[in-house]
XYZ file of C-alpha atoms in Angstrom:
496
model
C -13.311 -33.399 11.292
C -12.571 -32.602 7.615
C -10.576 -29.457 6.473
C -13.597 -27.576 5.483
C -15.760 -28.046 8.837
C -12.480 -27.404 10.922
C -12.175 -23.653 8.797
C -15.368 -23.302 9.244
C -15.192 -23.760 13.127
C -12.079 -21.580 13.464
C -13.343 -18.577 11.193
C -16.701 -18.966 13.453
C -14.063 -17.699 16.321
C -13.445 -21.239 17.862
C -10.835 -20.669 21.058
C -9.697 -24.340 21.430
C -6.372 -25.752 20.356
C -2.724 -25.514 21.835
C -2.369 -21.753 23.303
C -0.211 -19.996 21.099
C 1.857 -16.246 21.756
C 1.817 -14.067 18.440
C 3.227 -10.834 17.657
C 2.258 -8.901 14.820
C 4.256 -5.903 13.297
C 2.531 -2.668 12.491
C -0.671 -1.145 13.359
C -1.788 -0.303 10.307
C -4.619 -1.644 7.964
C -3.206 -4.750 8.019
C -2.527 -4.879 11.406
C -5.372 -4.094 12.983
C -6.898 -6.781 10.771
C -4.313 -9.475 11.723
C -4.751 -8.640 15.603
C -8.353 -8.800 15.398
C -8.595 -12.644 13.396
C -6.116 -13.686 16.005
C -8.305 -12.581 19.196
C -11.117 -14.017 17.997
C -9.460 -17.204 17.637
C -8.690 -16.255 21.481
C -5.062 -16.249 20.693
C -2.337 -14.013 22.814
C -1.883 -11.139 20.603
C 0.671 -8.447 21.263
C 1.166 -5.600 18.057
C 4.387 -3.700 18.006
C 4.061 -0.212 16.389
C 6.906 2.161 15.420
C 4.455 5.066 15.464
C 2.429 7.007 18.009
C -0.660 5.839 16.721
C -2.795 3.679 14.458
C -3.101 4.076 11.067
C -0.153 2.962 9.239
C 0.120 5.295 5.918
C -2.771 6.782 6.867
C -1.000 8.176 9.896
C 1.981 9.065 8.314
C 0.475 10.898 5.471
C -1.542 13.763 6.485
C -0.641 16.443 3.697
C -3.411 18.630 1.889
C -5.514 17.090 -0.726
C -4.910 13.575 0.642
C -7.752 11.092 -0.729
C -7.397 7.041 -1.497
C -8.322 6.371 -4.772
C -10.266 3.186 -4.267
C -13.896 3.461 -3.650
C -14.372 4.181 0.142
C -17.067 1.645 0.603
C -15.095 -1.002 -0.975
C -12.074 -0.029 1.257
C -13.781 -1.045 4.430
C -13.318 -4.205 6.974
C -15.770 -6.860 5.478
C -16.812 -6.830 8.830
C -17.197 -3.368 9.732
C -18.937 -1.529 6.742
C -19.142 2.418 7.031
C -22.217 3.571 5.631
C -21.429 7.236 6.438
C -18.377 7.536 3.938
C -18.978 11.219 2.959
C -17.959 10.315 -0.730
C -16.730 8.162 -3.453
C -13.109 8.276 -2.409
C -12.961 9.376 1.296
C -10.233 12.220 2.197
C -7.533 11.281 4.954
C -8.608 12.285 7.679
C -11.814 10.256 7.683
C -9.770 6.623 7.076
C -7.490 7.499 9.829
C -10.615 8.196 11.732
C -12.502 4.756 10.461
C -8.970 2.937 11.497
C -8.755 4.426 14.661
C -12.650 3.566 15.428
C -12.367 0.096 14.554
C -9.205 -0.491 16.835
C -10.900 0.736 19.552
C -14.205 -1.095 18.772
C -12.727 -4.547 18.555
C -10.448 -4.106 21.487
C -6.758 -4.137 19.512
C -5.636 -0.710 21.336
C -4.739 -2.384 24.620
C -2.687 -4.917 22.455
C -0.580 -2.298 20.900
C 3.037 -1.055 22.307
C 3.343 2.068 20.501
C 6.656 3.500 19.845
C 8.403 0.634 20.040
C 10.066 -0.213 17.203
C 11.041 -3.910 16.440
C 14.856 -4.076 15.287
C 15.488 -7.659 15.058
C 13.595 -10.823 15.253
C 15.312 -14.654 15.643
C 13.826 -17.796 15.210
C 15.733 -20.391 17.992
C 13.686 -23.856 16.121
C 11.009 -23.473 18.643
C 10.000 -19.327 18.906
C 10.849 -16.112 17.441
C 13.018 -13.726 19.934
C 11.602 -10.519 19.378
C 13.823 -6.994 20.449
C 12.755 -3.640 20.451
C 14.532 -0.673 20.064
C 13.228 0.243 23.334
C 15.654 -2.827 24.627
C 11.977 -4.971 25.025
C 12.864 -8.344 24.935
C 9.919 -11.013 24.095
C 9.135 -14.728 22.379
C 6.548 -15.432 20.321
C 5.457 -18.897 18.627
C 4.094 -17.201 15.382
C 4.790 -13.772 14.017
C 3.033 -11.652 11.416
C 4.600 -9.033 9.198
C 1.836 -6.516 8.561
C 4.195 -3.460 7.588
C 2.832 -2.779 4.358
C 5.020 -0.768 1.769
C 4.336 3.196 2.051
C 6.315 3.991 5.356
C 9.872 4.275 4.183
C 9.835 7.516 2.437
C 12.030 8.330 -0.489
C 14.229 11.094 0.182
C 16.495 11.935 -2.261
C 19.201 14.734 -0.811
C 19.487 17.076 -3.283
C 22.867 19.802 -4.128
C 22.652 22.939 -1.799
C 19.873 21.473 0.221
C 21.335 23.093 3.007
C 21.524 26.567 1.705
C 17.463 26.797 0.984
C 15.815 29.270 3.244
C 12.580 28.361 2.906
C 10.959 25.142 4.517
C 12.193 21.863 2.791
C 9.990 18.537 3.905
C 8.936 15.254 2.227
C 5.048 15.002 1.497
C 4.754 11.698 4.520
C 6.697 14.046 7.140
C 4.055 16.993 6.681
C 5.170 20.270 8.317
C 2.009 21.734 9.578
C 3.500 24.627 11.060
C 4.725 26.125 7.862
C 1.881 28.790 6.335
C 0.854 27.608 2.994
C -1.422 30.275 1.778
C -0.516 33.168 0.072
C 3.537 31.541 -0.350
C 5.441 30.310 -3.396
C 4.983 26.648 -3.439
C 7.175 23.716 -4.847
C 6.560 20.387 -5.465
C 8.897 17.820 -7.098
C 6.962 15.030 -8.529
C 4.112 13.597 -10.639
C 2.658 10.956 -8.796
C -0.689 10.464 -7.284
C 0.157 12.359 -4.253
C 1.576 14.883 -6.347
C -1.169 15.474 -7.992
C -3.390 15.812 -4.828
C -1.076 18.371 -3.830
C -1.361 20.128 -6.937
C -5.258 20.397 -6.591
C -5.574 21.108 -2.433
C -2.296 23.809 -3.315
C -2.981 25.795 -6.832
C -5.688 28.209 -4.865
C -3.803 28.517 -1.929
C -0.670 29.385 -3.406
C 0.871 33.126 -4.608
C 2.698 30.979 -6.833
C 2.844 27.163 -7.495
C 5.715 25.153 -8.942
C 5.534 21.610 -10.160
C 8.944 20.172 -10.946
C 7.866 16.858 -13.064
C 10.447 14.252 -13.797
C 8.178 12.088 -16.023
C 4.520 13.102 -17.070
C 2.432 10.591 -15.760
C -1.398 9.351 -17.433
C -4.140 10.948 -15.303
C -8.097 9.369 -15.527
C -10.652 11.707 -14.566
C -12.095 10.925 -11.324
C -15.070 12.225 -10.480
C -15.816 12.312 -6.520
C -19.389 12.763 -6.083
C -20.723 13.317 -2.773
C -23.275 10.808 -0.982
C -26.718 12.293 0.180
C -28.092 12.249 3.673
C -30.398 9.760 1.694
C -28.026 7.364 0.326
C -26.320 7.307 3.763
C -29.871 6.637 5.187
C -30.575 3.913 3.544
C -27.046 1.988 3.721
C -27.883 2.182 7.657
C -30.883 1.023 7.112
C -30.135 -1.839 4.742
C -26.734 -3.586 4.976
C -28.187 -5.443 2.306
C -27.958 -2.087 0.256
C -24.751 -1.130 1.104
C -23.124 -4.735 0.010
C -24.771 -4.510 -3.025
C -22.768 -1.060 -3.491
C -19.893 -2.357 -2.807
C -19.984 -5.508 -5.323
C -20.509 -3.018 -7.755
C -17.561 -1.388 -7.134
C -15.525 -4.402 -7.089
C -17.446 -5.882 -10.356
C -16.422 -1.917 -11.749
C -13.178 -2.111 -10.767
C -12.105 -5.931 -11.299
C -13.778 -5.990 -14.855
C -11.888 -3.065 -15.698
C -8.431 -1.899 -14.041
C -7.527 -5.316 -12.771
C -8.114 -6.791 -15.581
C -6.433 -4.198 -17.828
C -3.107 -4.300 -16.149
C -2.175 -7.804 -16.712
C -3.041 -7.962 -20.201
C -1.438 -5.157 -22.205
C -3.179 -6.507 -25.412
C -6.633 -6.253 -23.922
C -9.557 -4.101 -24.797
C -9.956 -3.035 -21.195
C -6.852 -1.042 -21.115
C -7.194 0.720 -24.427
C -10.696 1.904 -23.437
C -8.503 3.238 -20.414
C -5.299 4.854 -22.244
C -8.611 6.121 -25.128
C -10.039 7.896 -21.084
C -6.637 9.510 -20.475
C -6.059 10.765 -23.581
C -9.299 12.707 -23.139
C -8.643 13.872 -20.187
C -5.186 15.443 -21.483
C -7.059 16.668 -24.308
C -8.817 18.975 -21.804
C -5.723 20.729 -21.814
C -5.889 23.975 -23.843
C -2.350 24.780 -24.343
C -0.682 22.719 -26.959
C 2.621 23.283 -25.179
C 1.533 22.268 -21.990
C -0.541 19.603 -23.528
C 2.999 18.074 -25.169
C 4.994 18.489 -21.585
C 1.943 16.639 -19.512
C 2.088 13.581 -22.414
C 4.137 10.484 -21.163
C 5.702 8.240 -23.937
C 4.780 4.930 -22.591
C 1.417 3.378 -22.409
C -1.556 4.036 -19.740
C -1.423 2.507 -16.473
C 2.793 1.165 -17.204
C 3.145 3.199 -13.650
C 0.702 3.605 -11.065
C -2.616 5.029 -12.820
C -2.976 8.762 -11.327
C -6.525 9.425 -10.914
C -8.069 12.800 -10.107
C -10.876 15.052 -10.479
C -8.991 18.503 -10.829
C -5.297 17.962 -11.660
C -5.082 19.493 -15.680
C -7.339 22.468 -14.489
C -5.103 23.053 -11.567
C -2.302 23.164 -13.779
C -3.501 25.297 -15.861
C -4.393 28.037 -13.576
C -2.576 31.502 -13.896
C -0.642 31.227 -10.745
C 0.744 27.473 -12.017
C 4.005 26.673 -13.730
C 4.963 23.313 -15.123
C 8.665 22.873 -15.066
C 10.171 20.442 -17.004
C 13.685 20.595 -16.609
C 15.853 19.357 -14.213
C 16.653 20.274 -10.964
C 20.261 21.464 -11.211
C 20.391 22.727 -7.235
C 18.564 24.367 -4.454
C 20.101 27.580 -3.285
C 18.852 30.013 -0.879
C 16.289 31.751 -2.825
C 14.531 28.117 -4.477
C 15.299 25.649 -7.378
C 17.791 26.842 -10.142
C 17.023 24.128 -12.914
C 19.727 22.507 -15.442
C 18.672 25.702 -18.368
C 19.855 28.364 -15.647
C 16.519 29.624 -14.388
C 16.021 30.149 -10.764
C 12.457 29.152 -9.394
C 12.254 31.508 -6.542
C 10.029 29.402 -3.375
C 8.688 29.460 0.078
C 8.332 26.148 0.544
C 9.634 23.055 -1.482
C 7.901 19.580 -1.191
C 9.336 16.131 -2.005
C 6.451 14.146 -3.616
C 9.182 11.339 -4.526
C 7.053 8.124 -3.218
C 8.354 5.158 -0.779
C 11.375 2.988 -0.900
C 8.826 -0.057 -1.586
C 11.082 -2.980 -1.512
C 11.546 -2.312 2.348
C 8.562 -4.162 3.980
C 9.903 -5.042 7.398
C 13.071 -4.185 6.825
C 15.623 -2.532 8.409
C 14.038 -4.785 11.163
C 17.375 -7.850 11.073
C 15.095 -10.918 10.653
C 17.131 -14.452 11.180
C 15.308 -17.304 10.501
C 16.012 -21.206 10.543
C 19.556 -22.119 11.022
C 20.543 -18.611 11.307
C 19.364 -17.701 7.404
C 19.130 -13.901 7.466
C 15.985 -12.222 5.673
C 18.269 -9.918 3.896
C 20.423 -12.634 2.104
C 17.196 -14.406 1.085
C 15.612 -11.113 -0.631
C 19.318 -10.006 -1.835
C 18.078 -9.590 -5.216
C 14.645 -8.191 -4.252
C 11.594 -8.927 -1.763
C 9.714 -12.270 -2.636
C 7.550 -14.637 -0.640
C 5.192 -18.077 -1.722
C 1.725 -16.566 -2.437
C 2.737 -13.379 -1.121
C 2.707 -14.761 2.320
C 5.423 -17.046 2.995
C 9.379 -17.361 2.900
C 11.198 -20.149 2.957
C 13.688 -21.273 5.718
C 11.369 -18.432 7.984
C 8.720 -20.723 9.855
C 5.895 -19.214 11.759
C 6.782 -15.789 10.375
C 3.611 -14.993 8.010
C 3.606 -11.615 5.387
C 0.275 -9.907 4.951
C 0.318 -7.256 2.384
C 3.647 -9.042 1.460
C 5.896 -8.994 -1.853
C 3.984 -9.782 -4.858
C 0.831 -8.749 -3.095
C -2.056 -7.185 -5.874
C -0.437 -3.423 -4.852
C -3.062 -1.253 -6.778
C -4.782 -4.132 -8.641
C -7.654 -4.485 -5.758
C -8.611 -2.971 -2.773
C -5.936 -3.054 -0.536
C -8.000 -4.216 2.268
C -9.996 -6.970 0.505
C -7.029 -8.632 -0.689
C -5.636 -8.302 3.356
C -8.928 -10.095 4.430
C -7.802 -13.228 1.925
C -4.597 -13.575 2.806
C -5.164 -12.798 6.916
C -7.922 -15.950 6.769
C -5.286 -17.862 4.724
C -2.887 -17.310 7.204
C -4.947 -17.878 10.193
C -5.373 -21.666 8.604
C -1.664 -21.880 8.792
C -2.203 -21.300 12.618
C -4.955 -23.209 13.297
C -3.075 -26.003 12.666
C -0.565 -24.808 14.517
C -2.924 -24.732 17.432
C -4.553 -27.903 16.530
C -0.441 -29.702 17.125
C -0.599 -30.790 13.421
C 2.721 -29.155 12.879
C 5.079 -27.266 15.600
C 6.245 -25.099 12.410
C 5.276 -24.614 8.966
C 6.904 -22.354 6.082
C 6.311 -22.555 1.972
C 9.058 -25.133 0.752
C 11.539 -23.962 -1.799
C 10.350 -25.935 -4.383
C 6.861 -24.408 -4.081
C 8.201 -20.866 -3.704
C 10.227 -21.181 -6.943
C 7.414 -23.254 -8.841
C 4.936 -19.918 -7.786
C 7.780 -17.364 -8.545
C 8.530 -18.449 -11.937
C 4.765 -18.752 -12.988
C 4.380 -15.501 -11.125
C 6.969 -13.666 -13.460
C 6.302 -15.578 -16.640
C 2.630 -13.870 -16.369
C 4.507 -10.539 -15.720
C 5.414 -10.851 -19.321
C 1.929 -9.956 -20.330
C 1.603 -7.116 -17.900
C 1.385 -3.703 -19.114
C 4.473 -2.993 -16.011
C 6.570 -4.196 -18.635
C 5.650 -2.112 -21.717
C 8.447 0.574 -20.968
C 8.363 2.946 -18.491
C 10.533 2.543 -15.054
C 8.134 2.510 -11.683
C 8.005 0.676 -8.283
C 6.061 -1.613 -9.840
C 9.143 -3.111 -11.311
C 11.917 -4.532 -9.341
C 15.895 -4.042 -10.125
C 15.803 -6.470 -12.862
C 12.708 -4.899 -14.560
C 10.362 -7.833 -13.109
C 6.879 -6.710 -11.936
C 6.457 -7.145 -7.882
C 2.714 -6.878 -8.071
C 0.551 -10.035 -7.965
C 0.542 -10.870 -12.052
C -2.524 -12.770 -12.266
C -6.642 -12.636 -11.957
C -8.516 -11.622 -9.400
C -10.362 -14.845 -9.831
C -6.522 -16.512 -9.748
C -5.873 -15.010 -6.166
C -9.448 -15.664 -4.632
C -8.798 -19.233 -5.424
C -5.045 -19.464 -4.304
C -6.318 -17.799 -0.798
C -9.112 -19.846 -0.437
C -6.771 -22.261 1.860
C -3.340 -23.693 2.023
C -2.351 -26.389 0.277
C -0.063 -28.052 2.690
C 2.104 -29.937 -0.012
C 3.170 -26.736 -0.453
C 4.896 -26.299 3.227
C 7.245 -27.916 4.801
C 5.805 -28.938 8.073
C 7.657 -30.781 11.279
């Protein structure tokens, strides 16, 4: 059977081949995914989740104002469309809900051991040795990382935290029993979900505080609502609905995508000519000059929102642009001497993003420990793949298209890439198989040579960039990864 007919048996949901035991590692997006393509290749599945839940980020994020900022209907399963998405960009609540729905639906909950943490996996040359922090002890002949990026948050301890009175939490570890309206609010950041918090916050509050470390370039994001019409007809017609959501990825691809890895192109100065009129809505000159970065559009993570510079500029609002000198009891006293008097103080200050599945100790062939291979930062053959680590496959992994794509889309590639690593697996054409050094370097060094062009590198600092100023983000074309995803080339692995 050729290469093509035999991926186009196992992506039909084939079940022969050599029975294979596979863990996978988080229950979020890209776990549920990963657990689903391996059942319907009728393969053992077992997903370890640290959480109580499903959900991944969308679990652990549950502050006010949360929204994604792709297109809803473009972040859906290929294979399980939601036509009743109430809007463009669907609020929290409903993803964990479409998550949770589809887990159910396609029979991954009964896979899942929740709250069981994995601490430390171990590759013997034949399986992994998988341990729990819950002391389970298991072996698995192929393991999947799905752990995404957004689930270590960033907490930086602060002089005096201690002293604060008021309620102190980071925006991922939401404290809903604090009262929020009617209280002085604080927020220390000027990222996307600082923004978000801004908007859901500003009407709620007696008094709002932003504490902004760098001024970030905001797009105007309208989030228009879809009719009882419009959600009609997408049940009615899949046909409708997929047209939708090509036209969000033909939108978004042609534009953004394209923008960010070529600072010199005309896509990205028709965005940085968008923010600028959005900042321009600002009245205040003052406030206008504070809210102006000095590096270029979309150099850090593009903030998009519908309601952020009116929010702002709302009576009750303060932009604060000095620094945080201490907390004491009463709030913030910044480095000029001026004591911002607070309720409630949130830490908007983003994800340690070079994590992935660490702390989790990961040893792989002839005792090579996952930490000494990333020592100078997280990177992986096609985002997938790390040398010296066979079996053990990344989805969502370093150098991933983080922001470029839908996050979900770009899963869907690189879990069917993957499950053609298995398959032959299963079919006995190799007992292991991991990228080869000489691959992993050849795809590293094109991969940052292309990150010269990128508008990461244009000057600002952002977790786009790793320690050494590189971009981690996938550098390239869309077109570039549907083609690289399309399937393996095995020249590319060593196999025994």
């Amino acid at each position: 059977m050729s290469d093509v007919a035999e991926t186009a048996n196992n992506r039909s949901g084939a079940t022969t081949g050599k029975p294979l035991r596979a863990a996978v590692i988080g229950a979020g997006m890209a776990g549920i995914l990963s657990a689903i393509k391996l059942r319907d290749r009728g393969i053992d599945v077992t997903v370890f989740e640290k959480g109580d839940k499903v959900g991944g980020t969308w679990r652990e994020n549950t502050y006010p104002g949360l929204a994604c900022d792709v297109a809803a209907h473009w972040y859906t399963y290929s294979f399980a469309r939601n036509p009743d998405w109430d809007r463009l960009m669907a609020p929290g609540p409903q993803i964990r809900d479409y998550f949770e729905h589809v887990a159910r639906e396609r029979g991954v909950l009964p896979c899942i051991r929740f709250d069981d943490e994995v601490v430390r996996l171990e590759y013997d040359g034949r399986q992994w040795d998988l341990t729990t922090a819950a002391g389970h002890h298991d072996r698995f002949d192929v393991v999947i990382v799905a752990t995404g990026v957004l689930h270590h948050p960033n907490i930086p301890h602060l002089k005096g935290q201690e002293d604060f009175r008021g309620a102190i939490f980071h925006s991922a570890r939401w404290d809903h029993g604090v009262p929020l309206d009617g209280k002085r609010i604080g927020v220390v950041g000027t990222g996307s979900t600082a923004t978000q918090l801004v908007t859901a916050l500003v009407p709620r509050a007696s008094h709002f505080s932003l504490f902004q470390r760098t001024p970030q370039w905001v797009m105007a994001r309208p989030n228009p609502a879809y009719s009882e019409e419009e959600k009609a007809a997408f049940r009615a017609d899949p046909a409708v609905l997929d047209r939708l959501v090509e036209e969000l990825r033909t939108r978004t691809v042609e534009g953004y995508a394209t923008a960010v890895i070529d600072a010199g192109s005309p896509q990205l100065a028709a965005i940085e000519r968008l923010c600028q009129e959005n900042l321009d809505t600002v009245r205040d000159p003052d406030l206008r000059r504070r809210l102006t970065p000095d590096y270029r559009a979309a150099c850090k993570r593009l903030v998009m929102s519908d309601g952020f510079y009116e929010a702002i500029q709302q009576p009750n609002a303060e932009l604060v642009t000095a620094g945080i000198e201490q907390l004491e009891p009463e709030g913030v006293r910044t480095v000029d001497g001026v004591l911002h008097p607070l309720d409630i103080f949130v830490l908007a200050t983003g994800f340690q993003v070079d994590r992935f599945i660490r702390p989790t100790k990961v040893i792989g062939r002839d005792g090579k420990d996952l930490d000494d291979a990333w020592a100078d930062g997280p990177q992986a053959y096609i985002s997938v793949s790390v040398p010296d680590f066979p079996n053990l496959f990344l989805v969502n992994g370093p150098g991933s298209p983080f922001g470029n794509f839908s996050a979900i889309e770009t899963s869907e590639f690189q879990a069917d890439y993957v499950m053609q690593l298995i398959d032959g697996l299963r079919r006995g054409d190799y007992r292991e198989v991991s990228a080869s050094h000489a691959a992993f370097h050849r795809f590293e060094d094109e991969r940052q040579e292309a990150g010269r062009k990128t508008v990461w590198v244009t000057g600002c600092d952002s977790w786009y960039l790793d320690k050494k100023g590189v971009p981690t983000s996938w550098t390239f074309s869309y077109d570039r990864f549907v083609t690289e995803m399309t399937a393996p080339r095995l020249q590319d692995f060593e196999t025994h």
